[in-house]
Tab-separated table of C-alpha atoms in Angstrom:
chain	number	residue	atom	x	y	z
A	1	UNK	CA	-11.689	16.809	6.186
A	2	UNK	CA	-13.567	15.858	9.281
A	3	UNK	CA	-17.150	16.682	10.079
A	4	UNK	CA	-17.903	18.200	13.269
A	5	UNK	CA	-18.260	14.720	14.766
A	6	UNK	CA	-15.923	14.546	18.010
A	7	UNK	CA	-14.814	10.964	16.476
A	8	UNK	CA	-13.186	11.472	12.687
A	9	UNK	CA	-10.830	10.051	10.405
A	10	UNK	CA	-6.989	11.190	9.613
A	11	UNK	CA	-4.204	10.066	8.037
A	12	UNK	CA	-1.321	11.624	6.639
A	13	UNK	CA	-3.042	12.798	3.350
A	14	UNK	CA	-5.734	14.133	5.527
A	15	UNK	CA	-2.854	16.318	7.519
A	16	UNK	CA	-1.339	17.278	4.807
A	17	UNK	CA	-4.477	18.617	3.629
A	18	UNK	CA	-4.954	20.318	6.748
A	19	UNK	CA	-1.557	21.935	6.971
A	20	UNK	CA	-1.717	22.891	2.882
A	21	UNK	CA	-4.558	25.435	3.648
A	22	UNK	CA	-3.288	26.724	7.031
A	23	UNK	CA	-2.391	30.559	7.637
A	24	UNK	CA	-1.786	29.627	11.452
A	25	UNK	CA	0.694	27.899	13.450
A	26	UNK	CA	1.707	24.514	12.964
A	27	UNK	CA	2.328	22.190	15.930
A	28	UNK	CA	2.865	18.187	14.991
A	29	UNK	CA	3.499	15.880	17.492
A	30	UNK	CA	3.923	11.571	16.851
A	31	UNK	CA	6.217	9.209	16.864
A	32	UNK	CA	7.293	9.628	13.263
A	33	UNK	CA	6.435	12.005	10.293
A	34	UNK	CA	5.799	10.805	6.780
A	35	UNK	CA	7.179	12.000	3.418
A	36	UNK	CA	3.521	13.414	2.912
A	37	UNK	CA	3.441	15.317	5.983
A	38	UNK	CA	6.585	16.715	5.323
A	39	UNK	CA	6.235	18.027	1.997
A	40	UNK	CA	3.147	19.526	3.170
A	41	UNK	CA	5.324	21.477	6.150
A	42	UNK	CA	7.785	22.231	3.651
A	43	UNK	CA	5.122	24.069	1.186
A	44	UNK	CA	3.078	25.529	4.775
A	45	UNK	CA	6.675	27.002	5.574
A	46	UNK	CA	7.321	28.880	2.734
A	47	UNK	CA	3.838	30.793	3.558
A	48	UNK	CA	3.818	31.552	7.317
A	49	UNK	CA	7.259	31.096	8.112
A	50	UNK	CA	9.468	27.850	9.832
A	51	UNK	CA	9.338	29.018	13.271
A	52	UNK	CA	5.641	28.758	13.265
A	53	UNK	CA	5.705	25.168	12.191
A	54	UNK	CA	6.793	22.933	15.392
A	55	UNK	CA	7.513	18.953	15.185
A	56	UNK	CA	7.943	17.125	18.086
A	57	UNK	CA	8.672	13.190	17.077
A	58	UNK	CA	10.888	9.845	18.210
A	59	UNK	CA	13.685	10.326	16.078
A	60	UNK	CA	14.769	6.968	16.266
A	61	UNK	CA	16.035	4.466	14.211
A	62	UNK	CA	13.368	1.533	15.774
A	63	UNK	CA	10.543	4.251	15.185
A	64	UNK	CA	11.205	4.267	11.435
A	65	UNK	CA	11.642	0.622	11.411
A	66	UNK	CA	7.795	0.027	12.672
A	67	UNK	CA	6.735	2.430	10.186
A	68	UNK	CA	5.920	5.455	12.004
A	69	UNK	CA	7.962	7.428	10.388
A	70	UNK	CA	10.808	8.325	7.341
A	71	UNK	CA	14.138	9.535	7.618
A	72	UNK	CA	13.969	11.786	4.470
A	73	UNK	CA	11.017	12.827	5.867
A	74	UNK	CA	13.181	14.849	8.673
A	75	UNK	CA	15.977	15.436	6.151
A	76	UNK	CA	12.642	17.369	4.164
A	77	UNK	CA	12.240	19.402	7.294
A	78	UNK	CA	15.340	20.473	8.445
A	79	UNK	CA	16.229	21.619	4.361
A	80	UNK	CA	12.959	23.655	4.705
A	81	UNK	CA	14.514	25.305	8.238
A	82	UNK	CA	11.934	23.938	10.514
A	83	UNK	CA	13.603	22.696	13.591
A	84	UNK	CA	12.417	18.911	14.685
A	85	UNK	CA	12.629	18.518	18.335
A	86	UNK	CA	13.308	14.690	19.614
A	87	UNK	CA	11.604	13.504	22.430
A	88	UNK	CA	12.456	9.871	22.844
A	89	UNK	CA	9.721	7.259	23.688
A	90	UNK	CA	6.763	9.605	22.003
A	91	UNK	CA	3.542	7.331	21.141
A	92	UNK	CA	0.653	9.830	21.146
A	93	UNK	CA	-0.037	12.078	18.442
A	94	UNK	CA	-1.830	15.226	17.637
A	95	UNK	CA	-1.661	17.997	14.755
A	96	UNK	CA	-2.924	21.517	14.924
A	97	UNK	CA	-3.176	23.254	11.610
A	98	UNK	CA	-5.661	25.655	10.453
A	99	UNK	CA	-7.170	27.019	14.022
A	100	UNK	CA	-8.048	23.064	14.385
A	101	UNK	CA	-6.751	19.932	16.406
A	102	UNK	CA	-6.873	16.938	16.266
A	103	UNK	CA	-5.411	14.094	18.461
A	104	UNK	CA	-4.790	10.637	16.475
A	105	UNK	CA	-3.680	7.059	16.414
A	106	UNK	CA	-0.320	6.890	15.012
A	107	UNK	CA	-0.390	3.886	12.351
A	108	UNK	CA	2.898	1.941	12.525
A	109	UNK	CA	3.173	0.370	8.728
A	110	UNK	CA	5.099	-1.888	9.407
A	111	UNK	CA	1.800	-3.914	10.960
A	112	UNK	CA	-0.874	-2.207	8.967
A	113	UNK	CA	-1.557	0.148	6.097
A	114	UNK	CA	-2.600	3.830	7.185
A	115	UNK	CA	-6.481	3.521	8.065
A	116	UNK	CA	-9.459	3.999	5.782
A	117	UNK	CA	-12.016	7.429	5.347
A	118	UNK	CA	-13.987	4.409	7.264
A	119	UNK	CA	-11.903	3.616	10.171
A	120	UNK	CA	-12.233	6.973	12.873
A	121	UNK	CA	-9.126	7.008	14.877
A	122	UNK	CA	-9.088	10.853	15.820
A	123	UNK	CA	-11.046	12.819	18.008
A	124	UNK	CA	-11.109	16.712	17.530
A	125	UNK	CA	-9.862	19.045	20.567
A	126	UNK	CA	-11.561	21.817	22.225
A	127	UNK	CA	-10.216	25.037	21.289
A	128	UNK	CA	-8.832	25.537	25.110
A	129	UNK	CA	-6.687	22.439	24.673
A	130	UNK	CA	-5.437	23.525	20.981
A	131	UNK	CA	-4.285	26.794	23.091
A	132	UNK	CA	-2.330	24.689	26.112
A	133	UNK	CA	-0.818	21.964	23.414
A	134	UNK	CA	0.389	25.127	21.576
A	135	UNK	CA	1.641	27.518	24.450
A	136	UNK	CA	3.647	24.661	26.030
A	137	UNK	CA	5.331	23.041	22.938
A	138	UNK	CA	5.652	25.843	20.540
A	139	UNK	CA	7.176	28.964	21.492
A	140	UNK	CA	6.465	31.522	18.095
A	141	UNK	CA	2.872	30.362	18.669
A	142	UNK	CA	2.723	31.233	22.212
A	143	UNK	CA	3.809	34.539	21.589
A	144	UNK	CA	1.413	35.184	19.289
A	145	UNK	CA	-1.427	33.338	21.489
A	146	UNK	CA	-0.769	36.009	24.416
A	147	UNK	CA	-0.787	38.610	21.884
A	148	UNK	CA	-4.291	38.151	20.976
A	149	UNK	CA	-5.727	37.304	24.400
A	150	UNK	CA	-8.993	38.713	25.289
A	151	UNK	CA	-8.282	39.925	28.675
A	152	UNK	CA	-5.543	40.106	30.953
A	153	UNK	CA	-6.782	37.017	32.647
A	154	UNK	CA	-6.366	34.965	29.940
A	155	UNK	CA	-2.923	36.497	29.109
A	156	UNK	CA	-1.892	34.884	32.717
A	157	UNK	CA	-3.225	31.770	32.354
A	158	UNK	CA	-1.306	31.388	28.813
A	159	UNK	CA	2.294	32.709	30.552
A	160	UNK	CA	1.227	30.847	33.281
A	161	UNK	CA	1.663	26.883	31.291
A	162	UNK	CA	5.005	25.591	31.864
A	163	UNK	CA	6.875	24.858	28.562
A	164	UNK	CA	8.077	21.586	27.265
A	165	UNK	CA	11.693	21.103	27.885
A	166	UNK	CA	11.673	17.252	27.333
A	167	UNK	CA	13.448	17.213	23.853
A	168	UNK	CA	16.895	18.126	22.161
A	169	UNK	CA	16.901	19.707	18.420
A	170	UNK	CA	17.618	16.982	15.988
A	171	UNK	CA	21.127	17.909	14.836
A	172	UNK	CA	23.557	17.244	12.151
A	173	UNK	CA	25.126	14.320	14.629
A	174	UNK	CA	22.274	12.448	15.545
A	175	UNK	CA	20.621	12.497	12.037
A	176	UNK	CA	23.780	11.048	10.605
A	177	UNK	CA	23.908	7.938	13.400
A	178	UNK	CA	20.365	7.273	12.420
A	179	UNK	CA	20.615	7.264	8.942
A	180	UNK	CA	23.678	5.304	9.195
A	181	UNK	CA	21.723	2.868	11.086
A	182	UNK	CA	19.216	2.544	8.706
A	183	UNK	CA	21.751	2.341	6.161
A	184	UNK	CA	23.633	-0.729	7.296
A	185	UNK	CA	20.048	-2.564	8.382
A	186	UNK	CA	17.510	-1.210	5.635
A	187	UNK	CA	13.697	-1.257	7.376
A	188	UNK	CA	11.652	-3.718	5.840
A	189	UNK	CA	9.331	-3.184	2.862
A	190	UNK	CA	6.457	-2.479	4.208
A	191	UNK	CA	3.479	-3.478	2.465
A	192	UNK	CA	5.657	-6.725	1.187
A	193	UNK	CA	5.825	-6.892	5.588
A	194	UNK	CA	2.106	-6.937	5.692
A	195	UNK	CA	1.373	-9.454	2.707
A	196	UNK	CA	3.868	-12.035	4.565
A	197	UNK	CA	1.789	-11.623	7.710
A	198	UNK	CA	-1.281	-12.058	6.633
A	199	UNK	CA	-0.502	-15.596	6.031
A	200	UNK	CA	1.882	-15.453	9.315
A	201	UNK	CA	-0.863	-16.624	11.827
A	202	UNK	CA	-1.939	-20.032	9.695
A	203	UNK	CA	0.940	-21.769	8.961
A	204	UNK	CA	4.618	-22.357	9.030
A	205	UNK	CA	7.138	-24.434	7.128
A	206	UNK	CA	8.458	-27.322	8.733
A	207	UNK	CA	11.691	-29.673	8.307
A	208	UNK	CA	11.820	-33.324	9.832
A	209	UNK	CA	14.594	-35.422	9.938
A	210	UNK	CA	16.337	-38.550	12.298
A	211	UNK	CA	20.395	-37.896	12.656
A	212	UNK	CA	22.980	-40.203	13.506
A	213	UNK	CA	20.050	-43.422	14.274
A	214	UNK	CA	20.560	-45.526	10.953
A	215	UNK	CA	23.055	-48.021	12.074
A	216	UNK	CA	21.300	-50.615	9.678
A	217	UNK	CA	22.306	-48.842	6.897
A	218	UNK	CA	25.705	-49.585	7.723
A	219	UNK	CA	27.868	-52.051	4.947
A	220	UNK	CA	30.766	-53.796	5.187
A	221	UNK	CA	32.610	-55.082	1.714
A	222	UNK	CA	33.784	-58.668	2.401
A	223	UNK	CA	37.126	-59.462	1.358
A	224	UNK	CA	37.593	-60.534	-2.497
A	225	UNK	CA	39.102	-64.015	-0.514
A	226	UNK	CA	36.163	-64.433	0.865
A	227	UNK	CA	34.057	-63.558	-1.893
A	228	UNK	CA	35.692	-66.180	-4.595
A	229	UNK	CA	34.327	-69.238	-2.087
A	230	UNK	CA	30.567	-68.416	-3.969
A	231	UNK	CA	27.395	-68.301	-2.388
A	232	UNK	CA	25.208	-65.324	-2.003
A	233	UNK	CA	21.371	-66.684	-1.003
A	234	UNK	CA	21.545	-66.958	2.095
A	235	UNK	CA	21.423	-64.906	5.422
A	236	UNK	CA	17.665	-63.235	3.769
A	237	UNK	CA	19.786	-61.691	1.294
A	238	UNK	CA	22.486	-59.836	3.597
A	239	UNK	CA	25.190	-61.602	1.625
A	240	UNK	CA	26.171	-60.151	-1.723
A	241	UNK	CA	29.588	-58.290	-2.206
A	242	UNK	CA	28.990	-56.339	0.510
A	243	UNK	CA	27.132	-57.139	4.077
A	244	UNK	CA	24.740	-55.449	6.087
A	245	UNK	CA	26.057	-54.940	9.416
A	246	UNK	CA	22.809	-55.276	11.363
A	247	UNK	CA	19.065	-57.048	10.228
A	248	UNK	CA	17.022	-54.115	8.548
A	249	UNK	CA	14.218	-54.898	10.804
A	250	UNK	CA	16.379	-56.338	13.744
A	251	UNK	CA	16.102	-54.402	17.422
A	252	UNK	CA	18.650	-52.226	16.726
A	253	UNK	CA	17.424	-50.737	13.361
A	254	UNK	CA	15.921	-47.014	13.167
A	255	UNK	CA	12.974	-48.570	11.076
A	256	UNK	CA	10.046	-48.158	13.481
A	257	UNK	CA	11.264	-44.600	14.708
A	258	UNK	CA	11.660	-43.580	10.720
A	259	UNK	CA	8.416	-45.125	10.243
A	260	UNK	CA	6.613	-43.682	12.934
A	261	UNK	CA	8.257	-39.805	11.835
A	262	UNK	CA	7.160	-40.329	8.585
A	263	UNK	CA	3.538	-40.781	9.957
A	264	UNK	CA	3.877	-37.669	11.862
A	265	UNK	CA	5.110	-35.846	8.619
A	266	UNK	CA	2.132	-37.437	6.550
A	267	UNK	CA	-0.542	-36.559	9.600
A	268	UNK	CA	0.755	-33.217	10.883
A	269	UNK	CA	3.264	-31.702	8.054
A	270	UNK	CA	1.716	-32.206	4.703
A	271	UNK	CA	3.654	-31.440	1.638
A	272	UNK	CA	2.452	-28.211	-0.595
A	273	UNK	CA	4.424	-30.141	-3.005
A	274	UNK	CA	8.039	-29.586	-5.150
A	275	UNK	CA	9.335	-26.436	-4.416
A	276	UNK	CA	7.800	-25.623	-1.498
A	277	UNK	CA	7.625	-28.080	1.406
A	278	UNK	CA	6.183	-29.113	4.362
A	279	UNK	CA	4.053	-26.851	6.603
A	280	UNK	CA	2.321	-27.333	9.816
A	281	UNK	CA	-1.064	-25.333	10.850
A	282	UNK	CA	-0.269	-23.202	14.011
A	283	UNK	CA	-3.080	-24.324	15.479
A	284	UNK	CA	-1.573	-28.191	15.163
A	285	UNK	CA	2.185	-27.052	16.110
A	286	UNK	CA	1.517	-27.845	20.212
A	287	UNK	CA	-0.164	-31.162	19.308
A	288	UNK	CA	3.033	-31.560	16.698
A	289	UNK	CA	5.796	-30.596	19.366
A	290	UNK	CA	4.185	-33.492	21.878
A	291	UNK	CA	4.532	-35.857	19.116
A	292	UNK	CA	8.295	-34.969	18.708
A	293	UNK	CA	8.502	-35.100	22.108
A	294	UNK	CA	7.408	-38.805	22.437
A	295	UNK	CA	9.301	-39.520	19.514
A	296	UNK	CA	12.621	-38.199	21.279
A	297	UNK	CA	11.915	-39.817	24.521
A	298	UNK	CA	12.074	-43.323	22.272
A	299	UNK	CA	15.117	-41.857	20.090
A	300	UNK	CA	17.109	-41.382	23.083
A	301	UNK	CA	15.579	-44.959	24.524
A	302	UNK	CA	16.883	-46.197	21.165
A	303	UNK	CA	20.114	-45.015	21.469
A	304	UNK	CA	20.912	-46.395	25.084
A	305	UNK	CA	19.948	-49.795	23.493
A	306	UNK	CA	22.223	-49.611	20.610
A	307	UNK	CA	25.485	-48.449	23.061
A	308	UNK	CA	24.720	-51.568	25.079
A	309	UNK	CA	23.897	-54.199	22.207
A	310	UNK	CA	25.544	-53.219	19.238
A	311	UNK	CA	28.668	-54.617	20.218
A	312	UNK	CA	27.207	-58.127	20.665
A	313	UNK	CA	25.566	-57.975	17.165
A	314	UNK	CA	28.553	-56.900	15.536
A	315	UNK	CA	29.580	-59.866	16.800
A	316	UNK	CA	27.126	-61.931	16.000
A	317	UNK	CA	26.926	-60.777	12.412
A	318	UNK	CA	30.518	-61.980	12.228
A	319	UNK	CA	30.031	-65.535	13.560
A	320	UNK	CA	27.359	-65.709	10.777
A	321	UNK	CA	29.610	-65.389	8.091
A	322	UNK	CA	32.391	-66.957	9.313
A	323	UNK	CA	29.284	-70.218	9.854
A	324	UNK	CA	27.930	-69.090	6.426
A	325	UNK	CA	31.299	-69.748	4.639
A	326	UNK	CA	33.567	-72.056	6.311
A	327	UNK	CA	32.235	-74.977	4.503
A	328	UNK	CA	33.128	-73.595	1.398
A	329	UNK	CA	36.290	-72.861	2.621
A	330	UNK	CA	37.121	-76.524	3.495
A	331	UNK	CA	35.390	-77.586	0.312
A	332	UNK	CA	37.715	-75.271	-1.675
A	333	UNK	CA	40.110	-74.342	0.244
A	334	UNK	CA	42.289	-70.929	-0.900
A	335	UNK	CA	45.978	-70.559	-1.190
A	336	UNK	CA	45.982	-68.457	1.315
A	337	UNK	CA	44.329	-70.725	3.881
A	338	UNK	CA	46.567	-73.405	2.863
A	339	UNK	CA	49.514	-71.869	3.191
A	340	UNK	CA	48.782	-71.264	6.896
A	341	UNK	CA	48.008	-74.770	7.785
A	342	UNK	CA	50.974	-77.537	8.728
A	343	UNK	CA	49.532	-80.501	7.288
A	344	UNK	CA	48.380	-78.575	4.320
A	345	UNK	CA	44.847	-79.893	4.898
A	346	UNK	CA	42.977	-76.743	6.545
A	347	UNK	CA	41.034	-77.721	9.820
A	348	UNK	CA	37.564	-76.141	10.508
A	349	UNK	CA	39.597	-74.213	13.535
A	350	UNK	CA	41.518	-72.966	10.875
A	351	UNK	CA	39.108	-72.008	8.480
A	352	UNK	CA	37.305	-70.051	10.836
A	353	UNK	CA	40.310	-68.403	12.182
A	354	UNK	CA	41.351	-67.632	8.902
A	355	UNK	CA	37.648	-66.062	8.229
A	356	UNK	CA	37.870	-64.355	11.298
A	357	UNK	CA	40.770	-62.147	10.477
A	358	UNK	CA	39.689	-61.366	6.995
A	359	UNK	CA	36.430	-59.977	8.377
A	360	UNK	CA	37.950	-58.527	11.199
A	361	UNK	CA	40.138	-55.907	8.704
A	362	UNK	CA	36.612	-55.112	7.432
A	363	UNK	CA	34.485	-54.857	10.136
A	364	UNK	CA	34.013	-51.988	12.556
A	365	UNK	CA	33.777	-51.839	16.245
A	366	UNK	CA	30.482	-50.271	18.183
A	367	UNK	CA	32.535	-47.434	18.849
A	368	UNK	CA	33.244	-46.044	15.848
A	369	UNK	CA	29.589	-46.533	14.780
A	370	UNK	CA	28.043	-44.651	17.501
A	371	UNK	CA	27.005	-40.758	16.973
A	372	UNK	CA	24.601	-38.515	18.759
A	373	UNK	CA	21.265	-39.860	17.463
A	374	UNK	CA	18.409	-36.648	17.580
A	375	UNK	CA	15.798	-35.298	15.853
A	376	UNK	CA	16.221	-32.216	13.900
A	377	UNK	CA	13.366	-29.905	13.897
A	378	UNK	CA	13.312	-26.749	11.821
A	379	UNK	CA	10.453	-24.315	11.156
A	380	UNK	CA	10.319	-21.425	8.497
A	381	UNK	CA	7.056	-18.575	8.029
A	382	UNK	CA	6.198	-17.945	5.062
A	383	UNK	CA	8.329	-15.738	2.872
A	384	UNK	CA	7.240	-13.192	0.551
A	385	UNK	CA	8.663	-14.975	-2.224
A	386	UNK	CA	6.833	-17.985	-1.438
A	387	UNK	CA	3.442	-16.280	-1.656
A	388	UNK	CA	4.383	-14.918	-5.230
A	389	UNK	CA	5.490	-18.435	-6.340
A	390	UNK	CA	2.722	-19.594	-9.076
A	391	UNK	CA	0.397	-21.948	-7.285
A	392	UNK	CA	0.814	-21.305	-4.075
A	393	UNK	CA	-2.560	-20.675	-2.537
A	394	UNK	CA	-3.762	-23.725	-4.615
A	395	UNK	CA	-1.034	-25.405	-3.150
A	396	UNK	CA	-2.086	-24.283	0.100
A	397	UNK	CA	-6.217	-25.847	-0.344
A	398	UNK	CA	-4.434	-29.432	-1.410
A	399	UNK	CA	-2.870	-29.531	1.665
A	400	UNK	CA	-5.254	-28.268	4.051
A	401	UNK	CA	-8.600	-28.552	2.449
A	402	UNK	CA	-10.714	-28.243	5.848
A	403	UNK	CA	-9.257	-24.555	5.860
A	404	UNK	CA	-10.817	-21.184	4.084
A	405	UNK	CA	-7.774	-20.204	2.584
A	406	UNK	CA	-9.667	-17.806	0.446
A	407	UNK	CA	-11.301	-15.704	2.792
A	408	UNK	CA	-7.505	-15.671	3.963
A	409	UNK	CA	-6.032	-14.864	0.293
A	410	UNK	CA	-8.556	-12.184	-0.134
A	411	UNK	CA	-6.769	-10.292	3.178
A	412	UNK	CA	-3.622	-11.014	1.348
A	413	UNK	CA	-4.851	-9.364	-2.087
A	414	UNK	CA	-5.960	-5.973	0.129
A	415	UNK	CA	-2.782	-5.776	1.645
A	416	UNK	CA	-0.845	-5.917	-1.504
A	417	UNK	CA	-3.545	-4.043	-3.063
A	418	UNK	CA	-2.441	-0.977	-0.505
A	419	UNK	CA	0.611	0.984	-1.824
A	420	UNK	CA	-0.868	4.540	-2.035
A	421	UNK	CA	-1.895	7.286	0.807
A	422	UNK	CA	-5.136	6.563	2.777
A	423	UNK	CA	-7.497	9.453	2.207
């Protein structure tokens, strides 16, 4: 168990242990109890009796969602008769078994696996304060405390510590709301909980992507009219069956911003390939944000441009096919155009009003055109299914190779490596 050193080790085996071989009263008091403990009490009961077995814990939902404790734990305890006070926001912790006490850290497992025979995070009472903890919190044992006091002065001193009266008995009522809680909102896994945090601190998946800012992508289909007058080399290959509204590298196209986010993603997001995606360090995610944030501040610069100009080159587009074909259509001209003209010989007025109102059934206005431009930004941690993928740590080196991801990975391997009671 623990040496007399007035630093030691416990954890719940280690109480358990200590309540097993104890012909004394029981006193437990922590934010939780675990299924160890508990059986332990259960056995310890059948021996000396419930009502010299006292638990004092946070029975609360949140508790048992940080680990501190288990609901069937309780259930264990109230089947074996011993009553399990609540007293609501409980942190510290102590047990007294076996004529001994011990005051300890509570381990929430939720962050960390119960300590190591290494780690010492109890320190053993004096037998004065073993006498107060029990005399205030647990009345069969204070009876039996003033029974075998030395002297009448110590009788007085033990009648003369007030009694806890900070809790309520854990009844039938408030173990159903909890365990209905717990029902509809399981508590995490927790060593899975652990695992996923170990890699929690380093890095964090990221999504990029510009909305609403391609306006160069936009086509328009030119009228089959138009399109039997021939010719398709010119305007630097915007002329085919279909147009491009605006120049792909004009002022108004999204190029340079897409550009310049793709050099963010290659600097600052590198892939970890198919199937996983893009992650950023979290050491690099301010230095990432300010780079976002410069890249919005010219997104939204962008965006005042194109409601003031797109108009015009909309316009301008136009006039260049309506220049690019009206030759042809006085070379040629179509039924169509010659059925509109009086002398049956098309002017080059009327050829290019007759252009004009093809393309203008085809053609959009800015308006329509014109969305919200942003820049969606989306970050992920790491899942536990992610770390279990096959490559992922190798994964992991490709894309940050500066980094001692094993070191890392070998923290992962001892979390997941932890599934049994700490000794």
């Amino acid at each position: 168990m623990c040496s007399d050193s007035f630093f030691c080790h416990m954890s719940s085996k280690r109480i358990a242990q200590l309540i097993q071989r104890s012909r004394s009263p029981i006193c437990y008091s922590a934010p939780g109890v675990q299924p160890v403990v508990a059986k332990a009490m259960e056995k310890a009961a059948k021996t000396i009796g419930p009502d010299l077995i006292t638990v004092w814990i946070d029975f609360d939902e949140r508790v048992m969602r940080m680990g501190y404790g288990d609901i069937n734990a309780v259930e264990t305890l109230k089947n074996a008769g011993i009553i399990v006070r609540h007293a609501a926001g409980l942190r510290s912790a102590f047990i007294i078994a076996d004529g001994q006490g011990y005051a300890f850290t509570p381990t929430p497992l939720y962050l960390e696996a119960e300590p190591g025979k290494d780690i010492r995070n109890a320190l053993r009472l004096t037998q004065d304060q073993i006498i107060e903890a029990l005399s205030r919190l647990a009345p069969g044992a204070r009876d039996i405390a003033v029974a075998m006091a030395q002297d009448e002065a110590e009788k007085l001193k033990i009648l003369s510590l007030p009694e806890e009266s900070d809790f309520s008995p854990v009844d039938a009522q408030m173990f159903d709301q909890v365990d209905q809680g717990l029902k509809e909102a399981p508590p995490a896994k927790f060593d899975v909980a652990r695992q996923v945090r170990v890699f929690e601190p380093y890095l964090q998946y990221v999504e990029l992507s510009l909305t609403g800012a391609a306006i160069q992508r936009q086509r328009v289909a030119i009228p089959p009219q138009i399109q039997k007058l021939g010719g398709t080399r010119d305007l630097e290959g915007r002329l085919k069956t279909t147009f491009e509204l605006i120049e792909k590298r004009g002022k108004l196209s999204s190029k340079p911003l897409e550009d310049e986010l793709n050099q963010i993603r290659k600097d600052l997001t590198p892939s970890l390939g198919k199937g996983y995606g893009r992650a950023v360090l979290k050491g690099a995610k301010e230095h990432l944000q300010k780079r976002l944030e410069q890249l919005e501040d010219k997104l939204s610069n962008h965006q005042d441009m194109i409601q003031k100009e797109l108009q015009k080159e909309i316009d301008q587009s136009k006039r260049q096919v309506v220049d690019y074909y009206i030759k042809r259509a006085l070379d040629t001209p179509p039924d169509v155009l010659i059925g509109q003209s009086l002398s049956g010989r098309p002017t080059k007025e009327d050829a290019a009003c007759w252009l004009k109102s093809e393309l203008d059934k085809v053609f959009p206005v800015a308006e329509s055109l014109i969305r919200k431009m942003s820049l969606q930004v989306s970050y992920k941690d790491v899942t536990y299914e992610t770390l279990n993928q096959e490559n992922f740590l190798e994964a992991v080196k490709s894309a940050f190779p500066r980094i001692d991801w094993d070191r890392t990975y070998n923290e992962y391997k001892a979390a997941k490596e932890t599934g049994g009671e700490a000794a």
